[in-house]
Coordinates of C-alpha atoms in Angstrom, one line a residue:
Chain A
M9 CA 129.2 18.9 36.2
G10 CA 126.7 21.3 34.9
A11 CA 126.3 22.7 31.4
P12 CA 128.3 25.8 30.6
S13 CA 125.3 28.1 31.2
R14 CA 125.0 26.9 34.8
E15 CA 128.7 27.6 35.4
S16 CA 128.5 31.1 34.0
V17 CA 125.7 31.8 36.5
T18 CA 127.8 30.4 39.3
A19 CA 130.6 32.8 38.3
T20 CA 128.4 35.8 38.9
L21 CA 127.8 34.9 42.5
N22 CA 129.8 36.8 44.9
P23 CA 130.0 34.9 48.1
D24 CA 132.1 36.0 51.0
P25 CA 134.5 33.1 51.6
G26 CA 134.1 33.6 55.4
T27 CA 130.4 33.2 55.5
L28 CA 129.8 29.5 54.9
P29 CA 127.3 28.7 57.5
V30 CA 128.4 26.5 60.4
V31 CA 127.4 22.9 59.8
P32 CA 124.2 22.3 61.6
N33 CA 124.0 19.3 63.8
D34 CA 122.1 16.5 62.2
G35 CA 118.7 16.3 63.7
S36 CA 118.8 19.7 65.4
E37 CA 117.4 21.5 62.5
P38 CA 113.7 21.2 62.1
V39 CA 112.4 20.3 58.6
F40 CA 110.3 23.5 58.6
A41 CA 111.3 26.4 60.9
N42 CA 107.7 27.7 61.2
P43 CA 104.3 26.9 59.8
W44 CA 104.3 29.1 56.8
Q45 CA 107.4 27.4 55.4
A46 CA 105.5 24.1 55.5
Q47 CA 102.5 25.8 53.9
I48 CA 104.4 27.3 51.0
F49 CA 106.3 24.0 50.5
S50 CA 103.2 21.9 50.4
L51 CA 101.4 24.4 48.2
V52 CA 104.2 24.3 45.5
V53 CA 104.5 20.5 45.6
G54 CA 100.7 20.0 45.7
L55 CA 100.2 22.4 42.7
H56 CA 102.9 20.6 40.8
Q57 CA 101.4 17.2 41.5
G58 CA 98.0 18.5 40.4
G59 CA 99.5 19.4 37.0
C60 CA 99.6 23.1 37.5
F61 CA 103.3 23.3 36.4
S62 CA 106.2 21.0 35.7
W63 CA 109.0 20.6 38.2
R64 CA 111.4 22.0 35.6
E65 CA 109.2 25.2 35.4
W66 CA 109.4 25.4 39.1
T67 CA 113.2 25.1 39.4
E68 CA 113.6 27.7 36.6
N69 CA 111.5 30.2 38.4
L70 CA 113.0 29.5 41.8
S71 CA 116.5 29.8 40.3
A72 CA 115.6 33.1 38.8
E73 CA 114.4 34.4 42.1
I74 CA 117.5 33.2 43.9
A75 CA 119.7 34.8 41.3
A76 CA 117.8 38.1 41.5
D77 CA 118.0 38.1 45.2
Q78 CA 121.8 37.6 45.2
N79 CA 122.2 40.4 42.7
A80 CA 120.2 42.8 44.9
D81 CA 121.9 44.9 47.5
A82 CA 124.1 42.9 49.8
D83 CA 122.3 44.2 52.9
H84 CA 119.0 42.9 51.6
S85 CA 119.8 39.2 52.1
G86 CA 119.9 37.9 55.6
E87 CA 117.4 40.4 56.8
E88 CA 115.3 37.6 58.4
A89 CA 116.4 36.3 61.7
N90 CA 116.2 32.7 60.4
P91 CA 118.2 31.8 57.3
S92 CA 115.6 29.3 56.1
D93 CA 113.1 32.2 56.1
S94 CA 115.1 33.9 53.4
Y95 CA 115.1 30.7 51.4
Y96 CA 111.3 30.1 51.6
R97 CA 110.6 33.8 51.0
L98 CA 112.0 33.1 47.5
W99 CA 109.6 30.1 47.2
V100 CA 106.7 32.6 47.8
R101 CA 108.1 35.0 45.1
A102 CA 108.7 32.2 42.6
L103 CA 105.2 30.8 43.1
E104 CA 103.7 34.2 42.6
R105 CA 105.7 34.7 39.5
I106 CA 104.5 31.4 38.0
L107 CA 100.9 32.1 38.9
T108 CA 101.1 35.5 37.4
N109 CA 102.7 34.2 34.2
K110 CA 100.0 31.6 33.9
T111 CA 97.3 34.2 34.7
I112 CA 96.0 32.0 37.5
L113 CA 96.3 34.8 40.0
S114 CA 97.4 38.4 39.7
P115 CA 99.5 40.2 42.3
D116 CA 96.4 42.3 42.9
D117 CA 94.3 39.2 43.7
V118 CA 96.9 38.2 46.3
Q119 CA 97.2 41.6 47.9
R120 CA 93.5 42.0 48.2
R121 CA 93.3 38.6 50.0
V122 CA 96.2 39.5 52.2
A123 CA 94.4 42.7 53.3
Q124 CA 91.3 40.6 54.1
W125 CA 93.2 38.1 56.2
R126 CA 95.0 41.0 58.0
K127 CA 91.7 42.6 58.8
A128 CA 90.3 39.3 59.9
Y129 CA 93.2 38.7 62.3
L130 CA 92.9 42.2 63.8
N131 CA 89.1 41.9 64.3
T132 CA 89.1 38.5 65.8
P133 CA 89.2 38.4 69.6
H134 CA 92.2 36.6 71.0
G135 CA 91.7 32.9 71.3
K136 CA 89.0 32.7 68.7
P137 CA 89.5 31.0 65.3
V138 CA 90.2 33.4 62.5
A139 CA 88.0 33.3 59.5
L140 CA 87.3 35.5 56.5
P141 CA 83.8 37.1 56.6
S142 CA 82.9 35.4 53.3
S143 CA 84.4 32.1 54.2
R144 CA 83.5 29.3 56.6
E145 CA 87.2 28.3 56.7
Q146 CA 88.8 28.4 60.1
V147 CA 92.4 29.0 60.5
S148 CA 94.4 27.5 63.3
T149 CA 97.7 26.8 61.7
L150 CA 99.2 30.2 61.5
G151 CA 101.7 30.8 64.2
Chain B
M27 CA 101.6 45.5 61.8
T28 CA 99.8 48.2 63.7
S29 CA 100.3 50.0 67.0
D30 CA 97.7 47.6 68.4
D31 CA 100.3 44.9 68.5
H32 CA 102.3 46.8 71.1
H33 CA 99.8 47.8 73.7
S34 CA 96.8 45.5 73.3
H35 CA 96.1 41.8 73.6
D36 CA 92.4 42.1 72.8
H37 CA 93.0 41.0 69.3
T38 CA 94.6 38.0 67.7
E39 CA 98.1 39.0 66.9
S40 CA 98.6 39.5 63.2
P41 CA 101.1 37.0 61.8
V42 CA 104.1 38.2 59.9
D43 CA 103.5 39.4 56.3
L44 CA 105.0 36.3 54.7
A45 CA 102.7 34.1 56.6
L46 CA 99.7 36.2 55.6
Q47 CA 100.8 36.1 52.0
V48 CA 101.1 32.3 52.0
K49 CA 97.8 32.1 53.7
A50 CA 96.3 34.3 51.0
L51 CA 97.8 32.2 48.2
E52 CA 96.7 29.0 49.8
S53 CA 93.1 30.1 50.4
L54 CA 92.8 31.4 46.8
L55 CA 94.2 28.3 45.2
V56 CA 92.1 26.0 47.3
E57 CA 89.0 28.0 46.3
K58 CA 90.0 27.6 42.7
G59 CA 90.2 23.9 43.1
L60 CA 93.8 23.7 42.1
V61 CA 94.9 21.9 45.3
S62 CA 93.1 20.6 48.3
E63 CA 93.6 21.1 52.0
E64 CA 93.9 17.3 52.4
T65 CA 96.7 17.1 49.8
L66 CA 98.6 20.0 51.6
D67 CA 98.2 18.3 55.0
A68 CA 99.4 15.0 53.7
L69 CA 102.5 16.5 52.0
I70 CA 103.5 18.3 55.2
E71 CA 103.0 15.1 57.2
T72 CA 105.1 13.1 54.7
Y73 CA 108.0 15.5 54.6
E74 CA 108.1 16.3 58.3
H75 CA 107.9 12.7 59.4
K76 CA 108.2 10.1 56.7
V77 CA 111.1 10.9 54.4
G78 CA 114.6 11.7 55.6
P79 CA 118.2 10.6 55.4
R80 CA 117.4 7.2 57.1
N81 CA 115.9 6.2 53.7
G82 CA 119.2 6.9 52.0
A83 CA 121.2 5.2 54.7
Q84 CA 119.2 2.0 54.0
V85 CA 120.1 2.3 50.4
V86 CA 123.8 2.7 51.1
A87 CA 123.8 -0.1 53.7
K88 CA 122.2 -2.5 51.3
A89 CA 124.7 -1.6 48.6
W90 CA 127.6 -2.2 51.0
A91 CA 126.1 -5.6 52.1
Q92 CA 124.9 -6.9 48.7
P93 CA 127.2 -6.6 45.7
E94 CA 124.4 -7.4 43.3
F95 CA 122.3 -4.6 44.7
K96 CA 125.2 -2.2 44.5
E97 CA 125.7 -3.1 40.8
W98 CA 122.0 -2.5 40.1
L99 CA 122.1 0.8 42.1
L100 CA 125.0 2.2 40.1
K101 CA 123.4 1.1 36.8
D102 CA 119.8 2.0 37.4
A103 CA 119.4 4.0 40.6
N104 CA 115.7 4.8 40.1
A105 CA 114.7 1.1 39.9
A106 CA 117.0 -0.1 42.7
I107 CA 115.9 2.7 45.1
A108 CA 112.2 2.2 44.1
S109 CA 112.6 -1.5 45.1
L110 CA 113.0 -0.3 48.7
G111 CA 109.8 1.7 48.4
F112 CA 111.4 5.2 48.0
T113 CA 110.0 6.8 44.9
G114 CA 110.4 10.3 43.5
R115 CA 107.6 12.8 43.2
Q116 CA 109.1 15.3 40.8
G117 CA 109.8 12.9 37.9
E118 CA 113.5 13.3 38.4
H119 CA 116.2 10.7 37.7
M120 CA 118.5 9.5 40.4
R121 CA 122.1 8.7 39.9
V122 CA 124.3 7.1 42.5
V123 CA 128.0 8.0 42.4
E124 CA 130.5 5.8 44.2
N125 CA 133.4 7.1 46.3
S126 CA 136.7 5.1 46.2
A127 CA 140.2 5.6 47.4
K128 CA 140.9 7.6 44.2
V129 CA 137.6 9.5 43.7
H130 CA 135.5 11.6 46.1
N131 CA 132.1 12.8 44.9
L132 CA 130.4 15.9 46.1
V133 CA 126.9 17.0 45.3
V134 CA 125.5 20.6 44.9
C135 CA 122.8 22.5 43.2
T136 CA 124.5 25.6 41.9
L137 CA 121.3 27.3 40.8
C138 CA 118.8 26.5 43.5
S139 CA 118.4 23.6 45.9
C140 CA 117.7 20.4 43.8
Y141 CA 118.1 17.5 46.2
P142 CA 117.1 13.8 46.3
W143 CA 114.1 14.2 48.6
P144 CA 112.9 10.6 48.6
V145 CA 116.2 9.3 50.0
L146 CA 117.5 12.3 52.0
G147 CA 114.4 14.3 52.9
L148 CA 114.6 18.1 52.5
P149 CA 118.0 19.8 52.3
P150 CA 119.7 21.4 55.3
V151 CA 120.0 25.1 55.4
W152 CA 123.7 25.1 54.4
Y153 CA 123.0 23.1 51.2
K154 CA 120.7 25.9 50.1
S155 CA 123.0 28.7 51.0
A156 CA 124.8 30.9 48.4
P157 CA 128.3 30.3 49.9
Y158 CA 128.0 26.5 49.6
R159 CA 126.5 26.6 46.2
A160 CA 129.2 28.8 44.8
R161 CA 132.2 27.7 46.8
V162 CA 131.9 24.0 46.2
V163 CA 132.6 24.6 42.6
R164 CA 135.5 26.9 43.2
D165 CA 137.1 25.5 46.2
P166 CA 135.8 22.1 47.0
R167 CA 138.8 21.1 49.2
G168 CA 138.3 24.2 51.3
V169 CA 134.6 23.5 51.8
L170 CA 135.4 19.9 52.8
V171 CA 137.9 21.0 55.4
E172 CA 135.2 23.2 56.9
F173 CA 133.1 20.1 57.3
G174 CA 136.0 18.3 59.0
T175 CA 136.9 16.3 55.9
S176 CA 140.4 16.3 54.6
L177 CA 141.3 14.2 51.6
D178 CA 144.7 13.1 50.4
D179 CA 146.1 15.3 47.6
D180 CA 145.9 12.5 45.1
V181 CA 142.2 12.0 45.6
Q182 CA 140.2 13.4 42.7
I183 CA 137.1 15.4 43.6
E184 CA 134.1 15.1 41.3
I185 CA 131.3 17.7 41.6
W186 CA 127.8 16.8 40.6
D187 CA 125.4 19.7 39.9
S188 CA 121.9 18.6 40.6
T189 CA 119.0 19.8 38.3
A190 CA 115.3 19.5 38.1
E191 CA 115.8 16.3 36.0
M192 CA 118.8 14.7 37.7
R193 CA 119.6 14.2 41.4
Y194 CA 122.7 12.6 42.8
L195 CA 123.3 10.4 45.9
V196 CA 126.9 9.7 47.0
L197 CA 127.7 6.1 47.9
P198 CA 130.4 6.6 50.6
E199 CA 133.3 4.2 51.1
R200 CA 132.5 1.4 53.5
P201 CA 134.7 1.9 56.6
V202 CA 137.2 -0.9 57.3
G203 CA 136.3 -3.1 60.2
T204 CA 132.6 -3.4 59.3
E205 CA 132.9 -6.5 57.0
D206 CA 130.7 -8.7 59.2
W207 CA 128.2 -6.0 60.2
P208 CA 124.5 -6.6 59.4
E209 CA 122.7 -4.2 57.2
E210 CA 120.8 -2.5 60.0
E211 CA 124.0 -1.7 61.8
L212 CA 125.7 -0.4 58.7
A213 CA 122.7 1.9 58.1
N214 CA 123.2 3.4 61.5
I215 CA 126.7 4.8 60.7
V216 CA 125.7 6.4 57.4
T217 CA 125.1 10.1 57.8
R218 CA 123.2 12.5 55.6
N219 CA 126.3 14.6 55.1
S220 CA 128.2 11.5 53.8
M221 CA 125.5 11.0 51.2
I222 CA 125.9 14.6 50.0
G223 CA 129.6 14.0 50.0
V224 CA 130.8 16.6 52.5
E225 CA 131.9 13.9 55.0
T226 CA 133.2 10.3 54.9
V227 CA 131.7 7.5 57.1
H228 CA 133.6 6.7 60.2
V229 CA 133.3 4.1 62.9
T230 CA 133.9 5.3 66.4
E231 CA 135.1 3.1 69.3
D232 CA 131.6 2.3 70.5
G233 CA 130.7 1.1 67.0
D234 CA 128.5 4.0 66.2
N235 CA 128.7 7.4 64.6
S236 CA 127.6 10.4 66.6
G237 CA 126.1 12.1 63.6
A238 CA 123.9 9.2 62.8
K239 CA 122.2 8.9 66.2
A240 CA 120.4 12.2 66.0
D241 CA 119.4 11.8 62.3
S242 CA 115.8 11.0 61.9

């Protein structure tokens, strides 16, 4: 069993007893529901393996994001069509939180790059590989 | 994203915001040299195809078939599991908890989704869900019934809360009638859910378990 602090956090959860998801059939659930889930997963594990943060730091930040998400308005959770999207969305937030705290990347850095990628997608003719103007990198994995 | 998406196919469709955000993070971090594309590709390949509950099923089958391995597994799970080539990546410790006629073990991570990746792969959606994480602690019997598992009233339920440092694997009870089965056949009937503790292991009439067949 967990330490008392864990139990007290559990007690603040407010699950609806009727909403335990149906047990998925073994094998019918893909490991990753779409490419970006695989990308955020590998990014977090890869950064950890490279020494960027300890796994304990990771779980602390992820737990904090999960707790914050559950305390937010009830209609906020489950907005994604796929339940695993809501889970990996919290991975994205937790990673951004760690990177900001460690002053590796600021939210502004990320938003600027998001805008660049968005523009690159919109300006690239259909069927051509997408690349940033300043980068030779070609993207073919976004789906 | 823009009205273009609705009436024009001249441009590459902009991916959803989250995908863009992840792409932005990835490209920035790769440029900073904190992680490489090769590492990311290798990790995805490993977790999509190489680790999964079949690893854990091998561990359980070996423990059922070889009493000395079981003793080692219960005493020093990290070493026993590593001897089969399944090693952890997050520096966590493994502990194997054994079911018996008197005790049924159930694993959860109440705060996030800690899970023994090397032996079970990545966790299923329900394991990560808020209802499972909260209800297993408050009403374990009710949760078990929803998984089709009913235990006698005198069976004690032990709940193990996984953390960044400690991961648990349930050693299910070996079904009666499998005494002379070879290890490979035993491994075929061990399901992922039985190693999390939400199910027990059964033998069906054709000598197999339907849940195990689809498991990769």
